[in-house]
Structure formats: structure tokens, C-alpha cells
Amino acid sequence: MKFTDSLQTNHEQARNRFTGHTFGAVIDGETRSAADGETFAPRDPAVDEPIADVANCDATDVNDAVDAAASAFDTEWATLGGSERARLLHAWVDELRDHLEELALLETLEVGKPLAHGRADVENGLDFFEYYANVSVAQEGEYVPTGSDSHAYVRQEPYGVTGQILPWNYPILLMGWKVGAALAAGNTAVVKPPSPAPLAVIRAAQLAEGILPDGVLNVVPGSGSAVGEPLVEHSDVGKVSFTGSVPVGQQIMRTAADTVTPVTLELGGKNPFIVFPDADVEEAAATAVTGGMYNAGQSCDSATRLLVHEDVKEEFVDAYLEEIAGWEPGDPLVEGTTMGPLAYEGHRESVDDYVDVGRNEGATVLHGGGPVDEDPYADGAYYRPTVFDDVDPEMRIAQEEVFGPVQFITTFGSYEEAIEIANDVKYGLTAGISTTNPSVAHRAAADVEAGSIWINQYFGTVPGTPFGGYKQSGIGRECAQQALKEHTRTKAVNMALDEPRY
Ligand code: NAP
Ligand code: MG
């Protein structure tokens, strides 16, 4: 275990770097207190200490932010061409890159992710901002041949003000997905950051001050009910993009129905990782562990269901257990740590409850299976990487999203059985396939119901690949040009062409 006696001092020093910094709402190009002056303090889950005071906003602040975004759209952002928008977005990306270490440290403090993974998250997010800045210049139009007496063309127009609601697991990366696409398409944005982790998002918006026109990018921190709901309800918000849990996504869709506001929903996952008998089993086991344990398993695209052909199960389990030994939790500020604490204490309790559910359903714990309770780590939200065996696909532990470092192994005997188990959940976000047979790989890629399929690798969303769910994993796509499309509406224009009179 990579725990050191310096845990408390490491984190105190890291927190002290932000003493005196104001994490307010960012509205119309300035950092403000909440209208009623309220604050809340997100906690560092590694030591369970408050990090900084944050403006605790409500509907009044949301209205101000939407007004600022609407005015910035009308007078500034919508008047620019793609190249000018791209130049401004690139200038902001340069500023963010200059502050990469600071943003990564904020993510480590607020989410608990190892510093190296915080850096990776920010770098990835910047890749997306850059991609969308480039795409903003590269947009093209559509002309429709209608005969010589008329002229027809199609315009892709921005919605105006968009509402962007973020979860806590990859704050800057997902800000890149959403805000990058929204701004490049010509919209302005009001961002609702996640309450457990609002700091990096606020800081990123502050770094746009003086670069992006005031009001183009606003961030309103506060709770889902006080800020998220009024944002979705607001009649001047033309489009909502949400990433988070299924129940909140359903609620947002219901609310958005009142104003017939289009929504993009990126929801949960319970993703299969299928190991066919002709796979490189050792390689597959290593990939499966990373797929399940990266970010302490708190990823919508985590590989949680390991479906292994019965002929290679023993070999797979041996290789898996050897690999998982490298994933013991430790201080996220210490280089080399692969897993920090979970994002907050209440979340650790919910993950632990799920592990109890699995035990009570009759599953066997092969590794881990509880919190880390040695001092001084007992105060943090640490949880041991956990894997179950003897899991029946009908069990709750096999059907419901745990969103923690918890995987299970189950076996199948035939191709058909593997596909049936893989598809027998309400989710359909991502899937892993391990096989050395290309024909099986492509057949399975077609047969598994999921928005992203990874063959002999796991994870791999780059700016040009669309990302999103089948079934209850969501509606719409993020990333790639598809996200740009989701942030525009289509207008057809037809004009009669008169016979020239001279
Ligand atoms: P969550 O509880 O659904 O919250 C997501 C965001 O919605 C937060 O900013 C939250 O604010 C806000 N919110 C809560 N109630 C709201 C309401 N009634 N109206 C409007 N906004 C509201 O999800 P989470 O716990 O942050 O994140 C974990 C979930 O996200 C998992 O299910 C995971 O699978 C999913 N996820 C999906 C993807 C994907 O791309 N498919 C990516 C990452 C995560 P507060 O924080 O203030 O509650
Ligand atoms: Mg929540």
C-alpha cells in the first residue's frame, strides 16, 4: 500500500495553495458571490477536510447567468465567423495549458484522483477544446439542387444559450466535450458544475476572463435542485446537455418536455468485457483490470461485467489477481499511486452497500470487498478494489451501476450465450471484446448493443469518435462532429430565382 505518514501534511499544503482564491459564480466575465451570499465547501475525500468555500447559487444567479449568456450571444458570439471564434477558443486553451498543473491539482483535491490521472484528464479535455476550436473553422455548408428557377440551401444555426450540466468524475474532460462543442457551434453556455467537484470548472472559466467575450461562458455552482432545475426550466435556454445518472437524466427530460427543449443525455453504464476462448488471456486480464479500476471505477464506461469463456476462466482469474495487486489505493498526491479514494464519503458508503448486496445474493469476493480502515487513511473515502466470482447475471450486483472499483467475473459457454448476457441489462454504453479472431470481433461488435465497442483494448474515446449510449445509457452523441450537430438546429432556405429582365 502506497500510504505514507505525510498524508495529512501533503493535503494541507496542497489546499493552502488555494487560500485566498475566490471560487465564486462566473457570470458575465466576472467572479461573483451567490446573490444571497451563501457558500458551501466541497471536501477533499483523501482526508475528509473542506477545500475552499464556493458560492452556493440559486435561481436568481441562474437567471443572471442566462441573461448574460443571451446578451453575449446576441451582441458578440453569434456575430463572429468560425475563424474568429476559433482564435478566441485557442487563446483560452493556451491559458488553460499554462495552468494545467493547477487544474490537475484541483481535480485531485476535489475528486481524489491520482495527480497523474488529473493531469491526463485536463490534457484530454484540452484536446477536445482544441478539436472544437479547429472544427469551428472547418464547418461547411449545404446547397441543394432544386432546378434553375430556385435556390435552396441549409443553415446550421446555434440555439443561443445552452445549459451544460456536469458530473464529478471527469470535470475538465467533460467540460471539453460539452462546452467545446457548444461554443464552437456558436452557442453561449451556462455550466452547472457538480457539487462535490466544482473547483477546476470554476477555475477554467475564470481563465477565460479577458479572452472570451463576457457572458459567453458562465459557471453557476450550487445544488442540482437550486441551480440545475431552474437552468433546465428556463425558457431562454434552447438546449440542455447533461451527463450524470439515469434518474436525474429522466427528471431533466421530463422538465425539458414543458418547453420542448432538446436534450443530450449521457447516462450510466454496466459495461460488458467479453473474453472469447481464443483471446490473449493475460493481455485481456490486464486490460480488464484497467478498464474496471481506472478512476477507482467511477467512470460511466468502466468495464464492470467480465464475461469469460469457461475454458479460459482459470487462466483469466490467475492473471487478473496478479494484475489487481498493483491497484491498491494510496495517497493521490504521491506519484505512482494508481487509485485514490472515492469521490466522497457518502459515495463510499453506497459502493460498500452494493458490495454487501453482492455478498447477500451469494456472490464470492475474490479480492478486496471493503473500505480501507487503517489510520490515518480511515478518515478518507478509500475503498479496496473488489472483484466477485459466482455471480448470476440476474443478481442486482450484475444489473445495477455501482460506480466504484467493483467488477465481477462470470462465465459463458457459447458465443450466443455471451451476447445474450452482454445485452441483458438496461444500459448500453460501451463494451470490450477480447479475441484474436477478427471475424468473431466484428460479429460481436455488431451484436453487442452499445455506443462504443473496444476490441483488444479498453477506453479510447478521442475527439473524432462519437460517444453515447444505447438504451437507458442515453440519448444523442457527444464528441466528434455529431456533438456539433447536436448543438445546432437546421434551417432550410428556398428562394425563387426570377428570369433575368435585362
Ligand atoms: P448525478 O447525481 O446525476 O449528477 C449529475 C449532475 O446533475 C450534477 O451536476 C448534479 O448536481 C446535477 N443534478 C442533480 N439533480 C439535478 C436536477 N434535478 N436537475 C438538474 N441537475 C441536477 O450524477 P453524478 O453522481 O454527478 O455522476 C455519476 C453518474 O454520471 C453515473 O451514473 C455515471 O455513469 C454518469 N456518467 C455518465 C457519463 C457518460 O458520458 N455517459 C460520463 C460520466 C458520468 P449536484 O452535484 O449538485 O447533485
Ligand atoms: Mg449527485
Coordinates of C-alpha atoms and ligand atoms in Angstrom, one line a residue:
M1 CA 0.0 0.0 0.0
K2 CA 1.4 3.4 -1.0
F3 CA 0.2 5.1 2.2
T4 CA 2.6 7.4 3.8
D5 CA 2.6 9.2 7.1
S6 CA 2.7 12.5 5.2
L7 CA -0.9 12.2 4.0
Q8 CA -2.3 15.0 6.2
T9 CA 0.5 17.4 5.5
N10 CA 0.6 16.7 1.8
H11 CA -3.0 17.6 1.5
E12 CA -2.9 20.6 3.8
Q13 CA 0.0 22.0 1.8
A14 CA -2.0 21.4 -1.5
R15 CA -5.1 23.0 -0.1
N16 CA -3.1 26.0 1.1
R17 CA -2.1 26.8 -2.5
F18 CA -5.7 28.0 -2.9
T19 CA -6.0 30.0 0.2
G20 CA -7.4 33.4 -0.7
H21 CA -8.7 32.3 -4.1
T22 CA -12.3 33.1 -4.7
F23 CA -14.4 30.2 -6.1
G24 CA -17.5 32.2 -7.0
A25 CA -20.0 32.0 -9.8
V26 CA -18.5 33.2 -13.1
I27 CA -21.2 35.4 -14.7
D28 CA -20.7 37.9 -17.4
G29 CA -17.0 37.7 -17.2
E30 CA -16.6 38.3 -13.5
T31 CA -16.4 36.1 -10.4
R32 CA -19.3 36.8 -8.0
S33 CA -20.7 35.7 -4.7
A34 CA -24.1 34.0 -4.8
A35 CA -26.9 36.6 -4.8
D36 CA -27.8 35.6 -1.2
G37 CA -24.2 35.3 -0.1
E38 CA -24.4 31.6 0.7
T39 CA -21.4 29.3 0.4
F40 CA -20.7 25.6 0.6
A41 CA -17.4 23.8 0.9
P42 CA -16.5 20.7 -1.2
R43 CA -14.3 18.3 0.8
D44 CA -11.0 16.6 -0.1
P45 CA -12.0 12.9 0.0
A46 CA -8.5 11.7 0.8
V47 CA -8.6 13.3 4.2
D48 CA -12.2 14.5 4.6
E49 CA -11.3 18.2 5.0
P50 CA -13.0 21.2 3.4
I51 CA -11.0 22.5 0.5
A52 CA -12.4 26.0 -0.2
D53 CA -15.7 28.0 0.1
V54 CA -17.7 28.1 -3.1
A55 CA -20.7 30.3 -4.0
N56 CA -23.9 28.4 -3.3
C57 CA -26.1 29.8 -6.0
D58 CA -29.8 29.5 -6.7
A59 CA -32.4 30.5 -9.4
T60 CA -31.6 34.2 -9.0
D61 CA -28.0 33.6 -10.1
V62 CA -29.1 31.2 -12.8
N63 CA -31.4 34.0 -14.2
D64 CA -28.4 36.4 -14.2
A65 CA -26.2 33.9 -16.0
V66 CA -28.8 33.1 -18.6
D67 CA -29.4 36.9 -19.2
A68 CA -25.6 37.4 -19.6
A69 CA -25.3 34.4 -21.9
A70 CA -28.3 35.6 -24.0
S71 CA -26.9 39.1 -24.4
A72 CA -23.4 37.7 -25.2
F73 CA -24.9 35.5 -27.9
D74 CA -26.9 38.4 -29.5
T75 CA -24.2 41.1 -29.4
E76 CA -20.9 39.1 -29.6
W77 CA -20.6 35.4 -30.2
A78 CA -23.3 34.9 -32.9
T79 CA -21.9 37.8 -34.9
L80 CA -18.4 36.1 -35.2
G81 CA -17.3 33.8 -38.0
G82 CA -15.9 30.4 -37.3
S83 CA -12.3 31.6 -37.6
E84 CA -12.7 34.4 -35.1
R85 CA -14.4 32.0 -32.6
A86 CA -11.6 29.5 -33.2
R87 CA -8.9 32.1 -32.5
L88 CA -10.5 33.1 -29.2
L89 CA -11.0 29.4 -28.2
H90 CA -7.4 28.6 -29.0
A91 CA -6.2 31.6 -26.9
W92 CA -8.3 30.2 -24.0
V93 CA -6.8 26.7 -24.5
D94 CA -3.3 28.2 -24.3
E95 CA -4.2 29.8 -21.0
L96 CA -5.6 26.6 -19.7
R97 CA -2.5 24.7 -20.7
D98 CA -0.3 27.2 -18.8
H99 CA -2.4 26.3 -15.8
L100 CA -2.5 22.5 -16.3
E101 CA -0.8 21.6 -13.1
E102 CA -3.1 23.8 -11.1
L103 CA -6.3 22.4 -12.7
A104 CA -5.0 18.8 -12.2
L105 CA -4.3 19.5 -8.6
L106 CA -7.8 20.9 -8.1
E107 CA -9.2 17.7 -9.6
T108 CA -7.0 15.6 -7.3
L109 CA -8.2 17.5 -4.3
E110 CA -11.9 17.5 -5.1
V111 CA -12.3 14.1 -6.8
G112 CA -9.5 12.2 -5.1
K113 CA -8.0 11.0 -8.4
P114 CA -4.2 10.4 -8.6
L115 CA -2.4 13.5 -9.8
A116 CA -1.1 11.8 -12.9
H117 CA -4.7 10.9 -13.8
G118 CA -5.8 14.5 -13.0
R119 CA -3.2 15.7 -15.5
A120 CA -4.4 13.2 -18.1
D121 CA -8.0 14.4 -17.6
V122 CA -7.1 18.0 -18.1
E123 CA -4.8 17.2 -21.1
N124 CA -7.7 15.2 -22.7
G125 CA -10.1 18.0 -22.0
L126 CA -7.8 20.4 -23.8
D127 CA -7.6 18.0 -26.7
F128 CA -11.3 18.3 -27.1
F129 CA -11.4 22.1 -26.7
E130 CA -8.7 22.3 -29.4
Y131 CA -10.5 19.9 -31.7
Y132 CA -13.7 22.0 -31.4
A133 CA -11.7 25.2 -32.0
N134 CA -10.3 23.7 -35.2
V135 CA -13.7 22.3 -36.2
S136 CA -15.2 25.7 -35.8
V137 CA -13.1 26.9 -38.7
A138 CA -13.7 23.8 -40.7
Q139 CA -17.5 24.0 -40.8
E140 CA -19.1 23.7 -44.3
G141 CA -22.4 24.4 -45.8
E142 CA -25.0 22.5 -47.8
Y143 CA -26.5 23.6 -51.2
V144 CA -29.5 21.7 -52.5
P145 CA -30.0 21.3 -56.3
T146 CA -33.7 22.3 -56.9
G147 CA -33.6 23.4 -60.6
S148 CA -32.7 26.7 -62.3
D149 CA -35.7 28.7 -61.0
S150 CA -34.9 28.4 -57.4
H151 CA -32.1 28.4 -54.9
A152 CA -32.1 26.3 -51.8
Y153 CA -29.6 25.9 -49.0
V154 CA -29.4 24.6 -45.5
R155 CA -28.1 26.6 -42.5
Q156 CA -26.9 25.0 -39.2
E157 CA -27.7 27.6 -36.6
P158 CA -26.8 27.7 -32.9
Y159 CA -29.6 27.5 -30.3
G160 CA -28.4 30.5 -28.4
V161 CA -28.0 29.9 -24.7
T162 CA -27.2 26.3 -23.8
G163 CA -27.3 24.6 -20.3
Q164 CA -24.4 22.3 -19.6
I165 CA -24.8 20.0 -16.6
L166 CA -21.6 18.1 -15.5
P167 CA -20.9 15.1 -13.2
W168 CA -18.0 15.0 -10.8
N169 CA -15.9 12.1 -12.3
Y170 CA -14.1 13.9 -15.1
P171 CA -14.9 17.6 -14.7
I172 CA -12.5 19.2 -17.2
L173 CA -12.7 16.4 -19.8
L174 CA -16.5 16.5 -19.9
M175 CA -16.4 20.3 -19.9
G176 CA -14.2 19.9 -23.0
W177 CA -16.8 17.6 -24.6
K178 CA -19.8 19.8 -23.9
V179 CA -18.6 23.4 -23.7
G180 CA -16.2 22.9 -26.6
A181 CA -19.0 21.7 -28.9
A182 CA -21.5 24.3 -27.7
L183 CA -19.2 27.3 -28.2
A184 CA -17.7 26.1 -31.5
A185 CA -21.2 25.7 -32.8
G186 CA -21.8 29.4 -32.0
N187 CA -23.8 29.0 -28.7
T188 CA -23.1 30.5 -25.4
A189 CA -23.1 28.4 -22.2
V190 CA -24.3 28.3 -18.6
V191 CA -22.5 25.5 -16.9
K192 CA -23.7 23.8 -13.7
P193 CA -20.7 22.1 -12.2
P194 CA -21.0 19.1 -9.9
S195 CA -21.3 19.9 -6.2
P196 CA -18.6 17.5 -5.0
A197 CA -16.2 18.9 -7.6
P198 CA -16.9 22.5 -8.8
L199 CA -13.4 23.9 -8.4
A200 CA -11.5 23.0 -11.5
V201 CA -14.5 24.0 -13.7
I202 CA -14.8 27.4 -12.0
R203 CA -11.1 28.0 -12.3
A204 CA -11.2 27.1 -16.0
A205 CA -13.9 29.6 -16.6
Q206 CA -12.0 32.3 -14.7
L207 CA -9.1 31.6 -17.0
A208 CA -11.3 32.7 -19.9
E209 CA -11.9 36.1 -18.4
G210 CA -10.5 38.8 -20.8
I211 CA -10.2 36.2 -23.6
L212 CA -13.7 35.1 -24.4
P213 CA -16.2 37.9 -24.6
D214 CA -18.0 38.4 -21.3
G215 CA -21.0 36.2 -20.8
V216 CA -20.1 33.6 -23.4
L217 CA -19.1 31.1 -20.7
N218 CA -20.8 31.2 -17.3
V219 CA -20.5 28.8 -14.4
V220 CA -23.1 28.7 -11.6
P221 CA -22.2 26.4 -8.7
G222 CA -24.9 25.1 -6.4
S223 CA -27.1 22.1 -5.9
G224 CA -29.0 20.1 -8.5
S225 CA -32.3 21.4 -7.2
A226 CA -31.3 25.0 -6.7
V227 CA -29.3 25.5 -9.9
G228 CA -29.7 22.5 -12.2
E229 CA -33.5 22.5 -12.2
P230 CA -34.0 26.3 -12.8
L231 CA -31.4 26.1 -15.6
V232 CA -33.4 23.3 -17.4
E233 CA -36.7 25.1 -16.7
H234 CA -35.5 28.4 -18.1
S235 CA -37.4 29.4 -21.2
D236 CA -34.4 31.2 -22.7
V237 CA -32.2 28.0 -22.6
G238 CA -32.5 26.5 -26.0
K239 CA -30.6 23.3 -25.5
V240 CA -29.6 21.2 -22.5
S241 CA -26.7 18.7 -22.4
F242 CA -26.5 16.6 -19.3
T243 CA -24.1 13.9 -18.1
G244 CA -24.9 12.0 -15.0
S245 CA -27.2 9.3 -13.5
V246 CA -30.3 7.8 -15.1
P247 CA -32.8 9.1 -12.6
V248 CA -31.6 12.7 -12.9
G249 CA -31.5 12.3 -16.7
Q250 CA -35.1 11.2 -16.7
Q251 CA -36.1 14.1 -14.5
I252 CA -34.3 16.5 -16.8
M253 CA -36.0 15.0 -19.9
R254 CA -39.4 15.4 -18.2
T255 CA -38.8 19.0 -17.2
A256 CA -37.4 19.8 -20.7
A257 CA -40.6 18.5 -22.2
D258 CA -42.5 21.5 -20.8
T259 CA -40.6 23.9 -23.1
V260 CA -39.9 21.2 -25.8
T261 CA -36.2 21.8 -25.2
P262 CA -33.9 19.3 -26.9
V263 CA -31.6 17.3 -24.5
T264 CA -28.5 15.3 -24.9
L265 CA -28.3 12.8 -22.1
E266 CA -25.1 10.8 -21.3
L267 CA -26.1 8.4 -18.5
G268 CA -24.8 5.4 -16.7
G269 CA -23.3 2.1 -17.9
K270 CA -22.9 -1.5 -16.8
N271 CA -20.5 -2.4 -19.5
P272 CA -19.5 -5.9 -20.5
F273 CA -16.0 -7.0 -21.2
I274 CA -16.1 -10.3 -23.2
V275 CA -13.1 -12.7 -23.2
F276 CA -13.5 -15.2 -26.0
P277 CA -11.6 -18.5 -25.7
D278 CA -9.1 -17.5 -28.4
A279 CA -8.1 -14.3 -26.7
D280 CA -4.6 -13.4 -25.4
V281 CA -5.9 -14.1 -21.9
E282 CA -3.0 -12.5 -20.0
E283 CA -3.4 -9.3 -22.0
A284 CA -7.1 -9.4 -21.7
A285 CA -6.9 -9.7 -17.9
A286 CA -4.6 -6.7 -17.7
T287 CA -6.9 -4.6 -19.9
A288 CA -9.9 -5.7 -17.9
V289 CA -8.3 -4.5 -14.6
T290 CA -7.5 -1.1 -16.0
G291 CA -10.9 -0.9 -17.6
G292 CA -12.6 -1.5 -14.3
M293 CA -10.3 0.2 -11.8
Y294 CA -9.2 3.4 -13.6
N295 CA -10.6 6.5 -11.7
A296 CA -11.5 4.0 -9.0
G297 CA -14.1 2.6 -11.2
Q298 CA -16.0 5.9 -11.2
S299 CA -16.5 6.0 -15.0
C300 CA -19.7 5.6 -16.9
D301 CA -17.6 3.5 -19.3
S302 CA -16.0 1.3 -16.7
A303 CA -15.7 -2.4 -17.6
T304 CA -17.7 -3.9 -14.8
R305 CA -19.0 -7.2 -16.1
L306 CA -16.2 -9.6 -17.1
L307 CA -17.8 -12.3 -19.2
V308 CA -15.1 -15.0 -19.6
H309 CA -15.4 -18.2 -21.7
E310 CA -15.5 -21.2 -19.3
D311 CA -12.4 -22.8 -21.0
V312 CA -10.1 -19.9 -20.1
K313 CA -11.7 -18.8 -16.8
E314 CA -9.0 -20.3 -14.5
E315 CA -6.2 -18.8 -16.6
F316 CA -8.0 -15.4 -16.6
V317 CA -8.6 -15.4 -12.9
D318 CA -4.9 -16.1 -12.1
A319 CA -3.8 -13.3 -14.4
Y320 CA -6.4 -10.9 -13.1
L321 CA -5.5 -11.4 -9.5
E322 CA -1.8 -10.9 -10.3
E323 CA -2.7 -7.7 -12.1
I324 CA -5.1 -6.3 -9.5
A325 CA -2.3 -6.4 -6.8
G326 CA -0.9 -3.3 -8.5
W327 CA -4.1 -1.3 -7.8
E328 CA -4.1 -0.9 -4.0
P329 CA -5.4 2.6 -3.0
G330 CA -3.0 5.3 -1.8
D331 CA -2.4 9.0 -1.4
P332 CA -3.4 10.6 -4.7
L333 CA -0.7 13.2 -4.3
V334 CA 2.1 10.6 -4.3
E335 CA 3.4 9.9 -7.8
G336 CA 2.9 6.3 -8.7
T337 CA -0.5 5.9 -6.9
T338 CA -2.9 4.2 -9.3
M339 CA -6.1 4.6 -7.2
G340 CA -7.0 7.4 -4.8
P341 CA -10.1 7.5 -2.5
L342 CA -13.6 7.5 -3.9
A343 CA -15.1 10.9 -4.6
Y344 CA -16.8 11.4 -1.3
E345 CA -17.7 9.6 1.9
G346 CA -21.4 9.1 1.0
H347 CA -20.4 7.6 -2.2
R348 CA -18.0 5.1 -0.5
E349 CA -21.0 4.1 1.7
S350 CA -23.1 3.4 -1.3
V351 CA -20.4 1.4 -3.0
D352 CA -19.9 -0.6 0.2
D353 CA -23.7 -1.2 0.4
Y354 CA -23.6 -2.7 -3.1
V355 CA -20.8 -5.0 -2.1
D356 CA -22.9 -6.2 0.8
V357 CA -25.8 -6.7 -1.7
G358 CA -23.5 -8.9 -3.8
R359 CA -22.4 -10.9 -0.7
N360 CA -26.0 -11.4 0.4
E361 CA -27.0 -12.5 -3.1
G362 CA -24.4 -15.3 -2.8
A363 CA -21.5 -13.9 -4.8
T364 CA -18.0 -14.7 -3.6
V365 CA -15.5 -12.0 -3.0
L366 CA -12.2 -13.0 -4.8
H367 CA -10.3 -9.8 -3.8
G368 CA -10.9 -6.7 -1.7
G369 CA -14.5 -6.3 -0.5
G370 CA -14.4 -3.4 1.9
P371 CA -13.1 0.1 2.9
V372 CA -9.5 0.8 3.9
D373 CA -9.8 1.4 7.6
E374 CA -6.1 1.7 8.8
D375 CA -5.1 5.0 10.3
P376 CA -4.6 7.7 9.1
Y377 CA -6.5 6.6 6.0
A378 CA -9.7 5.7 7.8
D379 CA -10.8 9.3 7.5
G380 CA -10.6 9.3 3.7
A381 CA -13.1 7.6 1.4
Y382 CA -10.7 4.8 0.4
Y383 CA -12.1 1.5 -0.9
R384 CA -10.3 -1.6 -1.9
P385 CA -10.5 -2.8 -5.5
T386 CA -13.1 -5.6 -5.4
V387 CA -13.9 -8.5 -7.6
F388 CA -16.7 -11.0 -7.3
D389 CA -17.0 -14.6 -8.6
D390 CA -20.0 -16.8 -8.7
V391 CA -22.2 -14.1 -10.0
D392 CA -25.5 -14.9 -11.7
P393 CA -26.4 -12.3 -14.4
E394 CA -29.8 -11.8 -12.8
M395 CA -28.3 -10.6 -9.5
R396 CA -28.6 -6.8 -8.6
I397 CA -24.8 -6.6 -8.4
A398 CA -24.8 -7.8 -12.1
Q399 CA -27.5 -5.4 -13.3
E400 CA -27.1 -2.1 -11.4
E401 CA -24.4 0.5 -11.8
V402 CA -22.2 0.5 -8.7
F403 CA -19.9 3.3 -9.9
G404 CA -16.9 2.2 -7.9
P405 CA -13.9 -0.2 -8.0
V406 CA -16.1 -3.3 -8.2
Q407 CA -16.1 -5.9 -11.0
F408 CA -17.4 -9.4 -11.3
I409 CA -16.4 -12.4 -13.3
T410 CA -19.0 -14.7 -14.8
T411 CA -18.6 -17.5 -17.4
F412 CA -20.3 -18.3 -20.7
G413 CA -20.2 -21.5 -22.8
S414 CA -21.1 -20.3 -26.3
Y415 CA -21.0 -17.2 -28.5
E416 CA -24.8 -16.8 -28.3
E417 CA -24.7 -17.0 -24.5
A418 CA -22.0 -14.3 -24.3
I419 CA -24.1 -11.9 -26.4
E420 CA -27.2 -12.7 -24.5
I421 CA -25.6 -11.9 -21.2
A422 CA -23.9 -8.8 -22.6
N423 CA -27.2 -7.3 -23.8
D424 CA -29.4 -8.4 -20.9
V425 CA -29.1 -5.1 -18.9
K426 CA -31.0 -1.8 -19.2
Y427 CA -27.7 0.0 -20.2
G428 CA -25.8 0.0 -23.4
L429 CA -22.9 2.5 -23.2
T430 CA -19.6 0.7 -24.0
A431 CA -18.2 -2.9 -24.4
G432 CA -14.9 -4.6 -24.6
I433 CA -14.2 -7.6 -26.8
S434 CA -11.1 -9.8 -26.5
T435 CA -10.3 -12.2 -29.3
T436 CA -7.6 -12.9 -31.8
N437 CA -10.2 -13.9 -34.4
P438 CA -11.2 -10.8 -36.5
S439 CA -14.4 -12.4 -37.7
V440 CA -15.6 -13.0 -34.2
A441 CA -14.5 -9.5 -33.2
H442 CA -16.6 -7.8 -35.9
R443 CA -19.6 -10.1 -35.5
A444 CA -19.6 -9.3 -31.7
A445 CA -19.1 -5.6 -32.4
A446 CA -22.3 -5.7 -34.4
D447 CA -24.3 -7.9 -32.0
V448 CA -23.5 -6.1 -28.7
E449 CA -25.9 -3.2 -28.0
A450 CA -23.6 -0.3 -27.1
G451 CA -22.5 3.1 -28.4
S452 CA -18.8 2.3 -28.3
I453 CA -17.0 -1.0 -28.8
W454 CA -13.4 -1.6 -28.0
I455 CA -11.6 -4.6 -29.5
N456 CA -8.5 -5.8 -27.7
Q457 CA -8.2 -2.6 -25.9
Y458 CA -10.4 -0.7 -23.4
F459 CA -11.2 3.0 -23.4
G460 CA -10.2 5.1 -26.4
T461 CA -12.6 7.9 -27.0
V462 CA -10.7 10.5 -29.0
P463 CA -12.2 13.8 -30.2
G464 CA -13.1 12.3 -33.6
T465 CA -15.1 9.3 -32.2
P466 CA -18.7 9.9 -31.2
F467 CA -19.6 8.8 -27.7
G468 CA -23.0 8.0 -26.2
G469 CA -25.4 5.3 -25.1
Y470 CA -27.9 2.8 -26.4
K471 CA -31.0 2.0 -24.3
Q472 CA -31.0 3.8 -20.9
S473 CA -27.4 4.9 -21.3
G474 CA -28.6 8.0 -23.0
I475 CA -29.8 10.0 -26.0
G476 CA -27.7 11.8 -28.5
R477 CA -23.9 11.7 -29.0
E478 CA -21.0 13.7 -27.7
C479 CA -17.6 14.2 -29.2
A480 CA -16.8 14.3 -32.9
Q481 CA -18.8 16.4 -35.4
Q482 CA -22.0 14.7 -34.1
A483 CA -21.8 16.9 -30.9
L484 CA -21.6 20.0 -33.0
K485 CA -24.7 18.9 -34.9
E486 CA -26.4 18.3 -31.5
H487 CA -25.7 21.9 -30.7
T488 CA -27.2 23.4 -33.8
R489 CA -30.6 23.4 -35.4
T490 CA -31.3 23.0 -39.1
K491 CA -32.9 25.6 -41.3
A492 CA -33.8 25.1 -45.0
V493 CA -34.0 28.3 -47.1
N494 CA -35.7 28.3 -50.5
M495 CA -35.7 31.3 -52.8
A496 CA -37.4 31.8 -56.2
L497 CA -35.0 32.9 -59.0
D498 CA -36.7 35.2 -61.4
E499 CA -35.9 35.2 -65.1
P500 CA -33.4 38.0 -65.7
R501 CA -35.2 41.0 -67.2
Y502 CA -32.1 42.6 -68.8
Ligands
NAP1 P1 -25.9 12.9 -10.9 O1 -26.2 12.8 -9.4 O2 -26.9 12.5 -11.9 O3 -25.5 14.5 -11.1 C1 -25.0 15.0 -12.3 C2 -25.2 16.5 -12.4 O4 -26.6 16.8 -12.4 C3 -24.6 17.2 -11.2 O5 -24.1 18.4 -11.6 C4 -25.8 17.3 -10.3 O6 -25.7 18.4 -9.3 C5 -26.9 17.7 -11.3 N1 -28.3 17.5 -10.8 C6 -28.7 16.7 -9.8 N2 -30.0 16.8 -9.7 C7 -30.5 17.6 -10.7 C8 -31.7 18.1 -11.2 N3 -32.9 17.7 -10.6 N4 -31.8 18.9 -12.2 C9 -30.7 19.3 -12.9 N5 -29.4 18.9 -12.5 C10 -29.3 18.0 -11.4 O7 -24.6 12.1 -11.3 P2 -23.2 12.1 -10.6 O8 -23.3 11.4 -9.3 O9 -22.6 13.5 -10.5 O10 -22.3 11.3 -11.6 C11 -22.3 9.9 -11.7 C12 -23.2 9.4 -12.8 O11 -22.8 10.0 -14.1 C13 -23.1 8.0 -13.1 O12 -24.4 7.4 -13.3 C14 -22.3 7.9 -14.4 O13 -22.5 6.7 -15.1 C15 -22.8 9.1 -15.1 N6 -21.8 9.5 -16.1 C16 -22.1 9.3 -17.4 C17 -21.2 9.6 -18.4 C18 -21.5 9.4 -19.9 O14 -20.9 10.0 -20.7 N7 -22.4 8.6 -20.2 C19 -19.9 10.2 -18.1 C20 -19.7 10.4 -16.7 C21 -20.6 10.0 -15.8 P3 -25.2 18.0 -7.8 O15 -23.8 17.6 -8.0 O16 -25.3 19.4 -7.2 O17 -26.1 17.0 -7.3
MG2 MG -25.3 13.6 -7.2

